N, CA and C of each residue as an Amber inpcrd file, in Angstrom:
protein
   570
  -1.1210000 -15.3760000   0.5950000  -2.2910000 -14.9030000   0.0660000
  -3.0980000 -15.4110000  -0.9170000  -4.0330000 -15.6750000  -1.4250000
  -4.7880000 -16.9130000  -1.5790000  -5.3110000 -15.9240000  -3.0470000
  -5.4530000 -16.6570000  -3.9500000  -6.1010000 -15.7950000  -5.4090000
  -7.2260000 -14.9570000  -5.3550000  -8.0540000 -15.4150000  -4.7100000
  -8.9810000 -14.8060000  -4.8680000  -9.2830000 -12.9160000  -4.1800000
  -8.1290000 -12.9400000  -2.8890000  -7.4590000 -11.8020000  -2.3380000
  -6.8680000 -11.5600000  -3.3450000  -5.4530000 -11.7610000  -4.2370000
  -4.1700000 -11.5860000  -4.9600000  -5.5750000 -10.4060000  -6.0720000
  -6.6440000 -11.3680000  -6.8850000  -7.3750000 -11.0940000  -8.1530000
  -8.0370000  -9.3890000  -7.3360000  -8.3680000  -9.5890000  -6.0720000
  -9.0750000  -8.7920000  -5.6270000  -8.0180000  -7.0500000  -5.6660000
  -7.1240000  -7.3010000  -4.8440000  -6.2820000  -6.6930000  -4.7990000
  -5.9370000  -5.9590000  -6.4450000  -5.3180000  -6.4760000  -6.8470000
  -5.4110000  -6.1170000  -8.6530000  -6.4280000  -5.3300000  -9.2110000
  -7.7530000  -5.9760000  -8.9000000  -8.6950000  -4.5420000  -9.3640000
  -8.2290000  -3.5690000  -9.1250000  -8.4950000  -3.9050000  -7.3000000
  -8.4900000  -2.5490000  -6.5880000  -7.6810000  -1.2460000  -7.1980000
  -6.5920000  -1.9060000  -7.2180000  -5.4050000  -1.6310000  -8.3640000
  -5.2460000  -0.7080000  -9.5240000  -6.5380000  -1.4880000 -10.2750000
  -5.7380000  -1.3850000 -11.7240000  -6.5760000  -0.1620000 -11.7830000
  -5.8130000   1.3220000 -13.0510000  -6.3730000   2.6270000 -13.1790000
  -5.0970000   3.1480000 -12.9460000  -5.2230000   5.0560000 -12.9500000
  -3.6970000   5.2240000 -12.9230000  -3.0620000   5.2500000 -12.1150000
  -1.4740000   4.7360000 -11.6930000  -0.6440000   4.9920000 -11.6220000
  -0.4050000   6.1390000 -10.4220000  -1.4110000   7.2840000 -10.5810000
  -1.3640000   8.3390000 -10.0060000  -1.8470000   8.4190000  -8.9450000
  -2.9450000   7.4930000  -8.6690000  -3.7950000   6.8420000  -7.9410000
  -3.5740000   6.2530000  -6.5380000  -2.5180000   5.0550000  -7.0930000
  -2.0420000   3.9480000  -6.2550000  -1.9740000   4.6830000  -4.5430000
  -0.6730000   6.0470000  -4.2510000  -0.7990000   6.0950000  -2.5110000
  -1.9190000   6.0270000  -2.4470000  -3.3300000   6.6530000  -2.8200000
  -4.3840000   7.2200000  -2.6150000  -5.0000000   5.8140000  -1.9440000
  -5.0740000   5.0120000  -3.4530000  -5.8200000   3.8470000  -2.4370000
  -5.2840000   2.5420000  -1.4420000  -3.8860000   3.3470000  -1.7630000
  -3.7790000   2.1200000  -0.4420000  -3.8050000   2.8840000   0.8400000
  -4.1580000   4.2160000   0.8100000  -4.3640000   5.6670000   2.2000000
  -5.6540000   4.4370000   2.4120000  -6.8390000   4.4710000   1.1640000
  -7.9570000   4.0810000   1.7360000  -7.8440000   2.6710000   2.2590000
  -7.4220000   1.5860000   2.1840000  -7.2130000   0.0140000   2.6970000
  -6.7420000   0.1530000   3.3910000  -6.2150000   0.8910000   3.4270000
  -5.4760000   1.2840000   5.3190000  -6.6220000   1.4270000   5.9040000
  -7.4780000   2.9910000   5.7490000  -8.0350000   3.4560000   6.1120000
  -9.8760000   2.4510000   6.5380000  -9.7410000   2.4000000   5.8110000
 -11.0130000   0.7070000   5.9250000 -10.5420000   0.4110000   7.1070000
  -9.9160000  -0.1750000   6.5400000  -9.1610000  -1.4870000   7.6570000
  -9.7990000  -3.0490000   7.4800000 -10.5950000  -3.1890000   7.0100000
 -11.5280000  -3.9500000   6.6470000 -10.7460000  -5.4470000   5.4470000
  -9.7350000  -4.7920000   4.5440000  -8.9960000  -6.1490000   3.4430000
  -7.7230000  -5.9570000   3.4960000  -6.9590000  -6.3980000   4.2540000
  -5.5520000  -6.2930000   4.1780000  -4.7930000  -7.8930000   4.5740000
  -4.9900000  -8.3880000   3.0050000  -4.7730000  -9.9100000   3.0730000
  -3.2440000 -10.2000000   3.1070000  -2.5520000  -8.7360000   3.1850000
  -0.8820000  -8.8090000   3.0500000  -0.6000000  -8.8530000   4.4220000
  -1.6220000  -8.8580000   5.4470000  -0.8880000  -8.9070000   6.6160000
  -1.2080000 -10.1110000   7.7900000   0.4220000 -10.5590000   7.7690000
  -0.0560000 -11.7800000   8.5830000   0.1100000 -12.3460000   9.4900000
   0.4130000 -10.8530000  10.8420000  -0.0740000 -11.2660000  11.5140000
   1.4120000 -11.2660000  13.1200000   2.6960000 -11.5680000  12.0120000
   3.8460000 -11.5830000  12.8090000   4.9400000 -11.3270000  11.5370000
   6.3360000 -11.2770000  12.1540000   7.2360000 -10.8590000  11.0160000
   7.6300000 -12.1790000  10.0470000   8.2570000 -12.0790000   8.8070000
   8.3530000 -12.6900000   7.8660000   9.1660000 -14.1740000   8.2560000
   8.7200000 -15.2300000   8.4190000   9.6090000 -16.7030000   8.9640000
  11.0370000 -16.4450000   8.1790000  11.2940000 -15.6880000   7.2640000
  12.4930000 -15.7590000   6.2520000  13.8900000 -14.7630000   6.9200000
  12.8900000 -14.0240000   7.6750000  13.8120000 -13.0190000   8.1850000
  13.9030000 -13.2080000   9.9270000  13.0960000 -13.9430000  10.1870000
  13.9550000 -14.3490000  11.4290000  14.8970000 -15.7200000  11.5950000
  14.6930000 -16.2180000  10.2640000  15.7500000 -17.3940000   9.9480000
  17.2220000 -16.7150000   9.6140000  16.8260000 -15.6720000   9.0220000
  18.1950000 -14.7170000   8.8390000  19.2180000 -14.5470000   9.8720000
  18.3970000 -13.8320000  10.9930000  18.5670000 -12.9690000  12.2000000
  19.3400000 -14.1080000  12.8380000  18.4800000 -15.4190000  12.7460000
  18.9090000 -16.5450000  14.5840000  20.2540000 -17.1370000  13.8710000
  19.9100000 -17.6830000  12.6790000  20.4410000 -18.6660000  11.9630000
  21.4300000 -18.1470000  10.7630000  21.2020000 -17.1060000  10.6110000
  22.6180000 -17.1760000   8.9130000  22.4940000 -15.6250000   9.5590000
  22.9120000 -14.7600000  10.2840000  23.6620000 -14.1250000  10.6170000
  25.1460000 -13.8290000   9.4660000  25.4380000 -15.0270000   9.3560000
  26.9920000 -14.6030000   8.5330000  26.6540000 -14.0740000   6.9940000
  24.7940000 -13.8250000   6.1260000  24.5150000 -13.6660000   5.3650000
  24.2630000 -11.7260000   5.0150000  24.4160000 -11.4900000   6.2640000
  24.5040000  -9.6120000   6.6920000  25.1610000  -9.2250000   7.7500000
  25.2360000 -10.2900000   8.4320000  26.7930000  -9.6400000   9.4010000
  26.2520000  -9.4750000  10.7230000  27.1700000  -8.3590000  11.7300000
  26.0290000  -8.0650000  12.6380000  25.8590000  -6.3340000  12.5440000
  24.8150000  -6.3210000  13.5730000  24.3520000  -4.8780000  13.8710000
  24.4940000  -3.6510000  13.4780000  26.5870000  -3.6300000  13.6030000
  26.8770000  -2.8520000  13.8750000  27.6460000  -2.7060000  12.6920000
  28.3400000  -1.5220000  12.4520000  29.1260000  -0.8020000  11.5980000
  30.5360000  -0.4520000  12.1620000  31.6240000  -1.0140000  11.8160000
  32.7250000  -0.7430000  12.5590000  33.6010000   0.1770000  11.8140000
  33.8370000   1.5650000  12.5780000  34.4630000   2.6180000  11.6770000
  36.0420000   1.9600000  11.7600000  36.7540000   2.2070000  11.0820000
  38.5620000   1.9170000  11.7910000  39.2780000   2.6110000  11.5510000
  38.8390000   4.3510000  11.2000000  39.3630000   4.9660000  11.6810000
  39.3630000   5.3460000  12.7890000  38.2680000   5.6640000  13.4790000
  38.0710000   5.8140000  15.1670000  38.3070000   4.5720000  16.2060000
  38.0540000   3.9450000  15.2990000  37.5800000   1.8950000  16.4850000
  36.1750000   2.3560000  16.6290000  35.5230000   3.0970000  16.6120000
  34.2270000   3.0490000  16.9720000  33.1870000   2.1560000  16.4110000
  32.0170000   2.2170000  17.1150000  30.9510000   0.9290000  16.3120000
  30.2570000   1.9620000  16.3100000  29.0290000   2.1200000  15.4250000
  27.8100000   2.4650000  15.2810000  27.1420000   1.2310000  14.9250000
  25.6850000   1.6040000  15.3720000  24.2280000   0.6540000  14.5230000
  24.0870000   0.9540000  13.0640000  23.6170000  -0.1700000  12.7960000
  23.4880000  -0.4340000  11.4310000  21.8550000   0.3820000  11.3740000
  21.3600000   1.0500000   9.8990000  20.2740000   1.7880000   9.9970000
  19.6360000   0.5200000   9.0180000  18.4490000  -0.2760000   9.4470000
  17.6640000  -1.4230000   8.5630000  16.4490000  -0.6690000   7.5240000
  15.5290000  -0.2240000   6.5540000  14.7350000   0.2300000   6.2370000
  13.8670000  -0.7310000   5.6610000  12.4280000  -0.8110000   6.4730000
  11.5200000  -1.7320000   5.5770000  10.3290000  -0.8870000   5.2120000
  10.6230000  -0.7200000   3.4130000   9.8770000  -0.3720000   2.8580000
   8.2470000  -0.7070000   2.8820000   7.2880000   0.1780000   3.0070000
   5.5480000  -0.7210000   3.0020000   5.9080000  -2.0350000   4.4350000
   6.4550000  -1.8310000   5.4770000   6.2020000  -1.9790000   6.3900000
   4.5950000  -2.9430000   6.9400000   3.7500000  -2.0190000   6.9380000
   2.6490000  -2.9810000   7.2110000   2.0520000  -2.4670000   8.4350000
   2.1120000  -3.5010000   9.6980000   1.6420000  -2.6910000  10.7110000
   3.3710000  -3.2340000  11.7530000   4.1890000  -3.3040000  10.8360000
   5.4280000  -3.2630000  11.4910000   6.4870000  -4.0990000  12.0270000
   5.7660000  -5.7070000  12.1510000   6.4800000  -6.9030000  12.6070000
   7.7370000  -6.2980000  12.6750000   7.9080000  -6.4270000  10.8780000
   9.3290000  -6.6830000  10.9510000  10.4380000  -5.6600000  10.9900000
   9.9160000  -4.1770000  11.3070000  10.5120000  -2.9950000  11.9600000
  10.8540000  -3.6440000  13.0270000  10.0490000  -4.1890000  14.2170000
  10.3810000  -4.4890000  15.6630000  11.2020000  -5.5730000  15.6280000
  10.8710000  -6.1580000  15.0440000  12.1090000  -7.5370000  15.3200000
  13.3670000  -7.0060000  14.6760000  14.0200000  -6.3450000  13.8730000
  15.1260000  -5.7690000  13.3090000  15.9480000  -5.1270000  14.6740000
  14.7000000  -4.1760000  15.3080000  15.2480000  -3.6680000  16.1320000
  15.3350000  -4.3840000  17.7210000  15.0940000  -5.7800000  17.2490000
  14.7830000  -6.5450000  18.7960000  16.5570000  -7.2880000  18.3650000
  17.0970000  -7.6840000  17.7840000  18.5260000  -7.5060000  16.9570000
  19.3830000  -6.6270000  16.8290000  18.9040000  -5.0870000  17.8990000
  20.0890000  -4.7730000  17.5300000  20.0090000  -3.3290000  16.5470000
  19.2640000  -3.6060000  15.4180000  19.6640000  -1.9710000  14.6000000
  18.2050000  -0.8700000  14.6350000  18.3450000   0.1390000  14.3150000
  17.7860000   1.0360000  14.1040000  17.0310000   0.4790000  13.0420000
  15.9920000   0.6960000  13.4740000  14.7480000   0.4570000  12.0700000
  13.7630000   0.7660000  12.0180000  13.5450000   1.2900000  10.2250000
  12.6670000   2.3990000  10.1580000  11.7810000   1.6790000   9.1860000
  10.4230000   1.9140000   9.6500000   9.4980000   1.1590000   9.0750000
   9.2700000   2.5830000   7.6110000   8.3880000   2.3740000   6.5000000
   8.6390000   3.0150000   5.7490000   6.8950000   2.6470000   5.2520000
   6.0820000   3.6220000   5.3980000   4.5970000   3.1290000   4.9200000
   4.0810000   4.4660000   4.4230000   2.7680000   4.7680000   3.0260000
   2.2850000   5.6690000   2.4530000   1.3990000   6.3630000   2.8460000
   0.5460000   5.6530000   4.0490000  -0.5420000   6.0750000   4.5230000
  -0.2520000   6.6380000   6.1160000  -1.1330000   7.5760000   6.4480000
  -1.2720000   7.7310000   7.7830000  -1.5480000   6.6780000   8.7260000
  -2.9120000   6.4260000   8.2680000  -3.1950000   5.6390000   8.7800000
  -2.3090000   4.1550000   9.1060000  -1.5220000   4.0210000   8.1620000
  -0.5800000   2.5260000   8.4030000   0.4710000   2.6870000   9.6500000
   0.5100000   4.2500000   9.4630000   2.1610000   4.5080000  10.3630000
   1.6760000   4.7330000  11.4330000  -0.0520000   4.9680000  11.4130000
  -0.7590000   4.7100000  13.2640000  -0.5790000   3.0790000  13.7550000
  -0.8510000   2.4330000  12.7060000  -1.3750000   0.8230000  13.0500000
   0.1810000   0.5110000  14.1860000   1.0660000   0.6290000  12.7760000
   2.5340000   0.5510000  13.2510000   2.6480000   0.8130000  14.6370000
   2.5080000   2.4510000  15.0370000   2.4040000   2.8350000  16.3170000
   1.9140000   2.1610000  17.5540000   0.8290000   1.3700000  16.9520000
  -0.0250000   1.0200000  17.8820000   0.4400000  -0.4250000  17.9090000
   0.7510000  -1.3090000  17.0970000   1.1810000  -2.5840000  17.1540000
   2.5720000  -2.8530000  18.7720000   3.6340000  -1.8600000  18.4140000
   4.5960000  -1.4110000  18.5480000   4.2540000  -1.2310000  20.7890000
   2.8000000  -0.0800000  20.5120000   2.3520000  -0.0540000  22.4600000
   1.7930000  -1.6210000  22.8230000   1.7360000  -2.4190000  21.7630000
   0.0880000  -2.8160000  22.4080000   1.1760000  -4.3880000  22.0580000
   2.1960000  -4.9960000  21.4980000   2.8220000  -5.7630000  21.2380000
   4.0990000  -5.9650000  21.7080000   4.7160000  -4.7640000  21.7530000
   6.5250000  -4.2570000  21.8420000   6.9270000  -5.4910000  22.6470000
   6.5410000  -6.0960000  23.3380000   6.8740000  -6.6520000  24.2360000
   7.5300000  -8.7900000  24.3120000   6.4310000  -8.7050000  22.6270000
   6.3210000  -9.6290000  22.0180000   8.6460000 -10.1150000  21.6420000
   9.1540000  -8.8900000  21.2180000  10.1890000  -8.8960000  20.3080000
  11.2530000  -8.3860000  21.3710000  12.0760000  -9.0690000  21.8200000
  12.6000000  -8.5820000  23.6340000  13.5690000  -8.3780000  23.0310000
  14.2630000  -7.8030000  23.7310000  16.1650000  -7.6180000  23.5080000
  16.7070000  -9.1270000  22.7800000  17.1690000  -9.5440000  21.9050000
  17.6860000 -10.8920000  21.6890000  19.7850000 -10.7070000  22.3470000
  20.1270000 -10.1480000  23.0200000  21.1990000  -9.9500000  23.2190000
  21.2740000  -8.6930000  24.4550000  21.5640000  -9.2330000  25.0710000
  21.6710000  -7.7130000  26.0020000  22.9630000  -6.8600000  25.7930000
  23.8260000  -7.7710000  25.9510000  25.3560000  -6.9040000  25.0480000
  24.4260000  -6.0230000  23.9650000  24.8740000  -6.4360000  22.7700000
  24.2330000  -5.3300000  21.6900000  22.6570000  -4.6160000  22.1570000
  21.8980000  -4.9280000  22.9710000  21.0140000  -4.4600000  23.4530000
  19.5900000  -4.3460000  22.2330000  19.0030000  -3.3070000  22.0850000
  18.0440000  -3.5100000  21.1780000  18.7030000  -2.0470000  19.9230000
  17.8990000  -1.8270000  19.0200000  17.6610000  -0.6520000  18.2700000
  16.5890000  -0.0670000  18.7900000  17.0710000   1.4670000  17.9970000
  15.7750000   2.1910000  17.9950000  14.6580000   1.8490000  16.5320000
  13.7780000   2.4800000  17.3600000  11.8270000   1.5900000  15.8840000
  11.7020000   3.4940000  15.9280000  11.5170000   3.5200000  14.3670000
  10.7830000   5.0520000  14.1460000  10.0760000   4.0730000  12.6900000
   8.8380000   4.8030000  12.6040000   7.5550000   4.7100000  11.8670000
   8.0690000   5.6820000  11.0170000   8.0720000   5.6860000   9.1520000
   7.6020000   7.1240000   8.8760000   6.5060000   7.2200000   7.8960000
   5.8970000   8.2300000   7.7470000   5.0010000   8.1110000   6.1340000
   6.2210000   9.0330000   5.1380000   5.7060000   7.9330000   3.7720000
   6.6250000   8.1440000   2.8690000   6.1090000   7.4930000   1.2160000
   6.2020000   7.6800000   0.7660000   6.5380000   7.1610000  -0.6920000
   7.7720000   6.5600000  -0.9770000   7.9640000   5.4850000  -1.2560000
   9.0550000   4.9380000  -1.6550000   9.5440000   4.6520000  -3.2410000
   8.6070000   5.0320000  -3.9590000   8.5710000   4.6050000  -4.8990000
   8.6950000   6.4180000  -5.8620000   8.2160000   7.7260000  -4.7230000
   8.5400000   8.1290000  -5.4990000   9.5410000   9.2200000  -5.6580000
  10.1570000  10.1190000  -6.6740000  11.4400000  10.9030000  -7.1030000
  11.7600000  11.5710000  -5.8930000  10.2130000  11.9490000  -4.9480000
  11.0540000  13.2040000  -4.1230000  11.1320000  12.0920000  -2.8010000
  12.0160000  11.9940000  -2.4360000  12.6960000  11.2650000  -0.7470000
  12.9240000  11.8180000   0.1550000  11.7250000  13.5360000   0.3020000
  11.4420000  13.8240000   1.8280000  11.4780000  13.3590000   2.9670000
  11.1860000  11.4800000   2.7120000  11.2970000  11.1380000   4.0680000
  12.5960000  10.7040000   4.6720000  13.6880000  10.8880000   3.6040000
  14.8630000  10.5060000   4.3270000  15.2270000  11.2900000   5.1060000
  15.5050000  12.0400000   4.8920000  15.7980000  13.2090000   5.9300000
  14.5110000  13.8000000   7.0550000  13.9880000  13.1920000   7.2420000
  12.6900000  13.3590000   7.7510000  13.2800000  13.9390000  10.0390000
  13.9630000  12.6990000   9.8980000  14.0630000  12.2640000  11.4240000
  15.5980000  13.1980000  11.5250000  15.9740000  13.5920000  10.3630000
  17.4830000  14.0940000  10.4840000  18.2660000  13.4690000  11.1540000
  18.0460000  11.9710000  11.3730000  19.1850000  11.0670000  11.4250000
  20.2140000  10.3990000  10.9660000  19.7860000  10.3820000   9.3790000
  19.6060000   9.6650000   8.1310000  19.6080000   9.7880000   7.4370000
  20.5950000   9.2030000   6.0820000  20.1240000   9.5240000   4.7970000
  20.4620000   8.2740000   3.8810000  21.1880000   7.1900000   4.7000000
  21.2850000   5.7950000   3.9960000  21.0370000   5.4120000   4.7650000
  20.9920000   3.5220000   4.1060000  20.5200000   2.4380000   5.1780000
  22.0700000   1.5290000   4.6070000  22.0550000   0.6060000   5.7840000
  23.0820000  -0.6780000   5.5440000  22.4890000  -1.6150000   4.9950000
  21.1930000  -1.6780000   5.3470000  19.9190000  -2.9460000   5.0800000
  18.6720000  -2.2070000   5.0110000  18.2980000  -2.5470000   3.6480000
  16.7370000  -2.8830000   2.4490000  16.2330000  -3.9030000   3.0230000
  15.4700000  -3.9020000   3.6000000  14.4000000  -5.2400000   4.2820000
  12.9930000  -5.5880000   2.9750000  13.0480000  -5.7270000   2.0020000
  11.1690000  -5.9150000   1.7470000  10.9370000  -7.3590000   0.7970000
  10.3010000  -8.1490000   1.4270000  10.1500000  -8.8020000   0.4910000
   8.2340000  -9.3210000   0.0330000   7.6960000  -8.2080000   0.0960000
   6.6960000  -7.9260000  -0.2140000   5.8190000  -7.0940000  -1.0780000
   7.1280000  -5.6210000  -0.8380000   6.7710000  -4.6650000  -1.7230000
   6.5880000  -4.6240000  -3.2080000   7.8990000  -4.8090000  -3.5130000
   7.8300000  -4.8320000  -5.3000000   7.8200000  -6.1220000  -5.6460000
   8.2380000  -7.6420000  -5.2270000   7.7000000  -8.7690000  -5.9640000
   6.2470000  -8.7090000  -5.8960000   5.6550000  -8.2570000  -4.5780000
   4.2650000  -8.0650000  -5.1040000   3.5450000  -7.1910000  -6.6370000
   4.4170000  -6.2220000  -6.2000000   3.8890000  -5.2890000  -7.3160000
   4.2850000  -6.3220000  -9.2330000   5.5310000  -6.5190000  -8.9720000
   6.1200000  -7.3360000 -10.2030000   5.1840000  -7.9790000 -10.9240000
   4.6230000  -9.0490000  -9.5900000   4.3940000 -10.7040000  -9.7940000
   2.3770000 -10.6280000  -9.9860000   2.0310000 -10.0250000  -8.4760000
   0.4190000  -9.8900000  -8.8370000   0.2580000  -8.6630000  -9.7750000
   0.9140000  -7.1990000  -9.2920000   0.2040000  -5.9040000 -10.0850000
   0.9010000  -5.7660000 -11.6820000   1.9780000  -7.5020000 -12.3350000
   2.6390000  -6.7950000 -13.4770000   2.8710000  -5.1910000 -13.4880000
   3.6790000  -4.8930000 -12.4310000   4.3200000  -3.9500000 -13.3220000
   5.8960000  -4.2820000 -13.0920000   6.0910000  -3.7230000 -14.9040000
   7.8360000  -3.9390000 -14.7680000   8.2840000  -3.8790000 -14.1690000
   9.7560000  -4.4480000 -14.4000000  10.8220000  -4.2340000 -13.2070000
  11.6650000  -3.1250000 -13.2160000  11.2340000  -2.6600000 -14.0670000
  11.9110000  -1.4050000 -14.9720000  11.0260000  -0.0790000 -14.4860000
  10.4050000  -0.2150000 -12.6920000   8.9850000   0.9070000 -12.4190000
   9.9610000   1.1050000 -10.8530000  10.4980000  -0.3420000 -10.8520000
  10.9460000   0.2710000  -9.4240000  12.1130000   0.9490000  -9.1600000
  12.2260000   0.8880000  -8.0040000  12.7600000   2.3070000  -8.0780000
  14.4170000   1.9320000  -8.0230000  15.3550000   3.0090000  -9.2510000
  16.6120000   2.6060000  -9.0020000  17.5190000   3.1870000  -8.0820000
  16.5590000   4.6860000  -7.0320000  17.2220000   5.3810000  -6.0370000
  17.5430000   4.4960000  -5.1320000  16.9110000   2.4090000  -5.0050000
  17.0680000   2.5220000  -3.9050000  18.1740000   2.3110000  -3.0130000
  19.0880000   1.7470000  -4.5230000  20.3680000   1.6650000  -4.8180000
  21.5690000   2.6810000  -3.4720000  20.9960000   3.8780000  -4.1190000
  21.7120000   4.7560000  -3.5400000  21.3110000   5.1540000  -2.2300000
  20.5090000   4.6450000  -1.2790000  20.2550000   4.1480000  -0.0100000
  21.3140000   3.7590000   0.7450000  21.5840000   2.4960000   0.0070000
  22.2270000   1.5060000   1.0430000  23.9420000   1.9040000   0.6620000
  24.5670000   2.2950000   1.9840000  25.1380000   2.6950000   2.0030000
  26.8910000   1.7510000   1.8540000  27.9860000   1.9550000   1.1270000
  28.8370000   0.9510000   0.4380000  29.6150000  -0.5730000   1.8330000
  29.6380000   0.3140000   2.9380000  29.6950000  -0.6680000   3.7000000
  28.4820000  -1.7420000   4.1980000  27.3170000  -1.3070000   3.6550000
  25.8840000  -2.2310000   3.9970000  25.6360000  -3.2380000   2.8550000
């Protein structure tokens, strides 16, 4: 992201913190200034999933007591158009993208419909995981979105490379305001 874009976003988001969710929604609704949208998954995530699986393990949780294995759940807060969500699902994760705006969630679904073919199953034996796009505020103390599908309460992987770092560096949000509740969302075997 260029410095002028970063400055424009900083100016756009200066103001009361309670207005931030509405401001994100307005950006997505207008759709003419989305400098954080690179049009593809993060290359670092691609590298980890293809070349450094040792860092995150495989896409299954192996339950010792039953011998069963279940797919790991991955959360991408602030997922944008959902590129990273689609990529994680292609590697076998049940992937959940979280966005604060109805319009952003709709853009995710459109991306999946239009370009889902760009995310082929990476291993036919493992198969693809599921894809879910949810509306919610990752930073809110009210985490209604966690139970929105009735399928999950926690995740084995939370992947974020833009939202929290961008808030801390670009907008100079103190690290103490990042969500402590995130650690409670990751299960012990995640």
